[in-house]
Amino acid sequence: MKIIRSRTFTADRPWGALDIACMNGITTRLHWTDQPYRWHVNDGEEVFAVLDGRVEMRYRENGEERSTVLETGDVFHATVGTEHVAHPIGVARILVVEQAGSV
């Protein structure tokens, strides 16, 4: 059993993570960041939930770049093949659920 206080979690580098669980090859990780990630496509689907802070999520749809601002409590579901990049607006803590080993 674990109790995790996400608002107090920090990492020693942007996108540092606390591994919470790995269930049948699907990982749940808590990330801390104050820097953008990089454009990528996951190995499978991804669920990206903003637990603290704000994140501008940029994604490509039909070859066109789009973006939306995710507030605390918002969830982004990247379907298979969705190219995307997260840009935190200040410090953010994010819960990510994805296939183990995905970028």
Tab-separated table of C-alpha atoms in Angstrom:
chain	number	residue	atom	x	y	z
A	1	MET	CA	0.000	0.000	0.000
A	2	LYS	CA	1.199	3.525	-0.791
A	3	ILE	CA	-0.051	7.003	-0.087
A	4	ILE	CA	1.534	9.613	-2.315
A	5	ARG	CA	1.181	13.334	-1.719
A	6	SER	CA	1.680	14.544	-5.296
A	7	ARG	CA	1.838	18.250	-4.398
A	8	THR	CA	5.015	17.722	-2.391
A	9	PHE	CA	6.784	15.498	-4.938
A	10	THR	CA	9.873	16.948	-6.590
A	11	ALA	CA	12.578	15.419	-8.727
A	12	ASP	CA	16.228	16.268	-9.247
A	13	ARG	CA	15.637	16.984	-12.945
A	14	PRO	CA	12.782	17.913	-15.289
A	15	TRP	CA	10.536	14.918	-16.014
A	16	GLY	CA	12.021	12.992	-13.113
A	17	ALA	CA	9.526	10.367	-11.989
A	18	LEU	CA	8.307	8.338	-9.073
A	19	ASP	CA	7.277	4.845	-10.160
A	20	ILE	CA	3.944	4.067	-8.533
A	21	ALA	CA	2.854	0.795	-10.156
A	22	CYS	CA	3.398	-1.558	-13.062
A	23	MET	CA	0.360	-3.688	-13.802
A	24	ASN	CA	0.488	-6.153	-16.675
A	25	GLY	CA	3.050	-4.034	-18.530
A	26	ILE	CA	1.262	-0.712	-17.950
A	27	THR	CA	3.113	1.792	-15.764
A	28	THR	CA	1.746	4.564	-13.586
A	29	ARG	CA	4.316	7.258	-12.830
A	30	LEU	CA	4.240	10.644	-11.139
A	31	HIS	CA	6.380	13.225	-12.959
A	32	TRP	CA	7.668	16.591	-11.786
A	33	THR	CA	8.790	19.154	-14.352
A	34	ASP	CA	9.357	22.793	-15.101
A	35	GLN	CA	10.642	22.231	-18.644
A	36	PRO	CA	9.053	21.004	-21.904
A	37	TYR	CA	9.395	17.370	-22.933
A	38	ARG	CA	10.001	16.566	-26.619
A	39	TRP	CA	7.790	15.680	-29.555
A	40	HIS	CA	7.081	11.957	-29.416
A	41	VAL	CA	4.662	9.143	-30.177
A	42	ASN	CA	4.128	6.569	-27.433
A	43	ASP	CA	4.202	2.808	-27.816
A	44	GLY	CA	0.439	2.509	-27.488
A	45	GLU	CA	-1.937	4.814	-25.676
A	46	GLU	CA	-1.120	7.305	-22.918
A	47	VAL	CA	-3.221	8.885	-20.196
A	48	PHE	CA	-1.734	12.186	-18.964
A	49	ALA	CA	-3.403	13.753	-15.901
A	50	VAL	CA	-2.331	17.131	-14.512
A	51	LEU	CA	-2.345	16.805	-10.727
A	52	ASP	CA	-0.789	20.177	-9.945
A	53	GLY	CA	0.005	23.178	-12.139
A	54	ARG	CA	-0.818	23.899	-15.758
A	55	VAL	CA	0.488	22.351	-18.983
A	56	GLU	CA	0.210	23.461	-22.595
A	57	MET	CA	-0.229	20.233	-24.555
A	58	ARG	CA	0.749	20.513	-28.197
A	59	TYR	CA	-0.281	17.752	-30.562
A	60	ARG	CA	-0.528	17.053	-34.268
A	61	GLU	CA	-3.849	16.138	-35.818
A	62	ASN	CA	-4.089	15.479	-39.576
A	63	GLY	CA	-0.646	17.049	-40.000
A	64	GLU	CA	-1.687	20.285	-38.278
A	65	GLU	CA	-0.196	21.422	-34.965
A	66	ARG	CA	-2.754	22.267	-32.291
A	67	SER	CA	-2.561	23.055	-28.593
A	68	THR	CA	-4.675	23.278	-25.481
A	69	VAL	CA	-3.945	24.337	-21.924
A	70	LEU	CA	-4.554	21.617	-19.355
A	71	GLU	CA	-5.442	22.839	-15.862
A	72	THR	CA	-5.124	20.932	-12.588
A	73	GLY	CA	-7.515	17.992	-12.809
A	74	ASP	CA	-7.559	17.839	-16.626
A	75	VAL	CA	-6.716	14.625	-18.498
A	76	PHE	CA	-5.211	14.219	-21.987
A	77	HIS	CA	-5.658	10.843	-23.701
A	78	ALA	CA	-3.128	10.249	-26.466
A	79	THR	CA	-4.551	7.572	-28.733
A	80	VAL	CA	-2.251	5.260	-30.691
A	81	GLY	CA	-0.074	7.318	-33.034
A	82	THR	CA	-0.791	10.747	-31.487
A	83	GLU	CA	2.334	12.892	-31.768
A	84	HIS	CA	2.486	15.310	-28.837
A	85	VAL	CA	4.678	17.380	-26.514
A	86	ALA	CA	3.950	18.799	-23.056
A	87	HIS	CA	5.043	22.329	-22.123
A	88	PRO	CA	4.512	23.055	-18.420
A	89	ILE	CA	3.545	26.606	-17.507
A	90	GLY	CA	5.737	26.914	-14.419
A	91	VAL	CA	6.062	23.819	-12.239
A	92	ALA	CA	3.727	20.880	-12.882
A	93	ARG	CA	3.112	17.430	-11.468
A	94	ILE	CA	1.655	14.922	-13.869
A	95	LEU	CA	0.390	11.362	-13.536
A	96	VAL	CA	1.227	9.336	-16.648
A	97	VAL	CA	-0.214	5.899	-17.422
A	98	GLU	CA	1.387	4.136	-20.393
A	99	GLN	CA	2.997	0.966	-21.651
A	100	ALA	CA	6.216	0.165	-19.779
A	101	GLY	CA	9.290	1.454	-21.616
A	102	SER	CA	7.388	3.950	-23.783
A	103	VAL	CA	9.063	7.317	-24.416
